[in-house]
Amino acid sequence: MLSKIRWIGQAIQINREVGGDLAEVLEQVASTIRERSEIKGHVRALSAEGKMSAYILMALPLGIAFFVGMINPGYLDVFVTKPIGFFMLGLSTLMFAIGGFWMSRIIKIKF
């Protein structure tokens, strides 16, 4: 809100120094503010879509592991009984965390 008031104040000050039609200048400022607000709405919608995609992508491996564990419980025993399984779980957890952080940085938009 404060930046919009600054824009109007700057437009009035420039118009006072240069001269011209103040109503036309204010109309142009108003249309620019409306366009920026519309673009912010689009960015919010697209970032919300990205967040939902990130949530689904993060939940998918866990959901598949849960589903496979329910259907065939012995299938995933290698992850908790063998040293290579512990290593693979640790590596996948690390990659999972890096991927989650990376997706959060991609989705976060500063404007």
CSV table of C-alpha atoms in Angstrom, one decimal:
chain,number,residue,atom,x,y,z
A,1,MET,CA,0.0,0.0,0.0
A,2,LEU,CA,2.8,2.4,0.9
A,3,SER,CA,4.6,1.8,-2.4
A,4,LYS,CA,1.4,2.7,-4.3
A,5,ILE,CA,1.2,6.0,-2.4
A,6,ARG,CA,4.8,6.7,-3.2
A,7,TRP,CA,4.2,6.0,-6.9
A,8,ILE,CA,1.3,8.5,-6.9
A,9,GLY,CA,3.4,11.1,-5.0
A,10,GLN,CA,6.3,10.7,-7.4
A,11,ALA,CA,3.9,11.0,-10.4
A,12,ILE,CA,2.4,14.2,-8.9
A,13,GLN,CA,5.9,15.6,-8.2
A,14,ILE,CA,7.2,14.9,-11.7
A,15,ASN,CA,4.0,16.3,-13.2
A,16,ARG,CA,4.5,19.5,-11.2
A,17,GLU,CA,8.0,19.9,-12.4
A,18,VAL,CA,7.4,19.0,-16.1
A,19,GLY,CA,3.8,20.0,-16.5
A,20,GLY,CA,1.1,18.3,-18.6
A,21,ASP,CA,-2.2,16.6,-17.9
A,22,LEU,CA,-2.2,15.4,-14.3
A,23,ALA,CA,-5.4,13.3,-14.8
A,24,GLU,CA,-3.7,11.3,-17.6
A,25,VAL,CA,-0.6,10.7,-15.5
A,26,LEU,CA,-2.6,9.5,-12.6
A,27,GLU,CA,-4.7,7.2,-14.9
A,28,GLN,CA,-1.4,5.7,-16.2
A,29,VAL,CA,-0.2,5.2,-12.6
A,30,ALA,CA,-3.5,3.5,-11.7
A,31,SER,CA,-3.4,1.2,-14.7
A,32,THR,CA,0.2,0.2,-13.9
A,33,ILE,CA,-0.7,-0.5,-10.3
A,34,ARG,CA,-3.7,-2.6,-11.5
A,35,GLU,CA,-1.4,-4.6,-13.9
A,36,ARG,CA,1.2,-5.2,-11.2
A,37,SER,CA,-1.6,-6.4,-8.8
A,38,GLU,CA,-2.9,-8.8,-11.5
A,39,ILE,CA,0.6,-10.1,-12.2
A,40,LYS,CA,1.1,-10.7,-8.4
A,41,GLY,CA,-2.1,-12.7,-8.4
A,42,HIS,CA,-0.9,-14.9,-11.3
A,43,VAL,CA,2.4,-15.4,-9.6
A,44,ARG,CA,0.7,-16.5,-6.4
A,45,ALA,CA,-1.5,-18.9,-8.3
A,46,LEU,CA,1.5,-20.4,-10.1
A,47,SER,CA,3.5,-20.7,-6.9
A,48,ALA,CA,0.6,-22.4,-5.2
A,49,GLU,CA,0.5,-24.9,-8.0
A,50,GLY,CA,4.3,-25.4,-7.6
A,51,LYS,CA,3.9,-26.0,-3.9
A,52,MET,CA,1.2,-28.6,-4.4
A,53,SER,CA,3.4,-30.4,-7.0
A,54,ALA,CA,6.3,-30.3,-4.5
A,55,TYR,CA,4.1,-31.8,-1.8
A,56,ILE,CA,3.0,-34.6,-4.1
A,57,LEU,CA,6.5,-35.3,-5.3
A,58,MET,CA,7.8,-35.4,-1.7
A,59,ALA,CA,5.0,-37.8,-0.6
A,60,LEU,CA,5.1,-40.1,-3.5
A,61,PRO,CA,8.2,-42.2,-2.5
A,62,LEU,CA,7.0,-42.5,1.0
A,63,GLY,CA,3.5,-43.5,-0.2
A,64,ILE,CA,5.0,-46.1,-2.6
A,65,ALA,CA,7.2,-47.6,0.2
A,66,PHE,CA,4.2,-47.8,2.5
A,67,PHE,CA,2.1,-49.5,-0.2
A,68,VAL,CA,4.8,-52.0,-1.1
A,69,GLY,CA,5.4,-52.6,2.7
A,70,MET,CA,1.7,-53.4,3.1
A,71,ILE,CA,1.5,-55.7,0.1
A,72,ASN,CA,4.8,-57.6,0.7
A,73,PRO,CA,6.3,-56.8,4.1
A,74,GLY,CA,9.5,-58.8,3.6
A,75,TYR,CA,10.4,-57.0,0.4
A,76,LEU,CA,11.8,-54.0,2.2
A,77,ASP,CA,13.6,-55.9,5.0
A,78,VAL,CA,16.9,-55.4,3.2
A,79,PHE,CA,16.8,-51.7,4.1
A,80,VAL,CA,16.8,-52.5,7.9
A,81,THR,CA,18.8,-55.7,8.0
A,82,LYS,CA,21.9,-55.2,5.8
A,83,PRO,CA,24.6,-52.5,6.0
A,84,ILE,CA,24.1,-51.5,2.4
A,85,GLY,CA,20.4,-51.0,3.2
A,86,PHE,CA,21.2,-48.6,6.0
A,87,PHE,CA,23.6,-46.7,3.6
A,88,MET,CA,20.9,-46.5,1.0
A,89,LEU,CA,18.3,-45.2,3.5
A,90,GLY,CA,20.8,-42.6,4.7
A,91,LEU,CA,21.7,-41.5,1.2
A,92,SER,CA,18.0,-41.4,0.1
A,93,THR,CA,17.2,-39.3,3.2
A,94,LEU,CA,20.0,-36.9,2.4
A,95,MET,CA,18.9,-36.6,-1.2
A,96,PHE,CA,15.3,-36.2,-0.1
A,97,ALA,CA,16.2,-33.3,2.1
A,98,ILE,CA,18.3,-31.7,-0.6
A,99,GLY,CA,15.5,-32.1,-3.1
A,100,GLY,CA,12.9,-30.6,-0.7
A,101,PHE,CA,15.2,-27.6,0.0
A,102,TRP,CA,15.8,-27.1,-3.7
A,103,MET,CA,12.0,-27.3,-4.5
A,104,SER,CA,11.3,-24.8,-1.8
A,105,ARG,CA,13.9,-22.3,-3.2
A,106,ILE,CA,12.5,-22.7,-6.7
A,107,ILE,CA,8.9,-22.1,-5.6
A,108,LYS,CA,9.7,-19.1,-3.4
A,109,ILE,CA,9.4,-16.0,-5.6
A,110,LYS,CA,10.5,-12.5,-4.5
A,111,PHE,CA,8.8,-9.5,-6.1
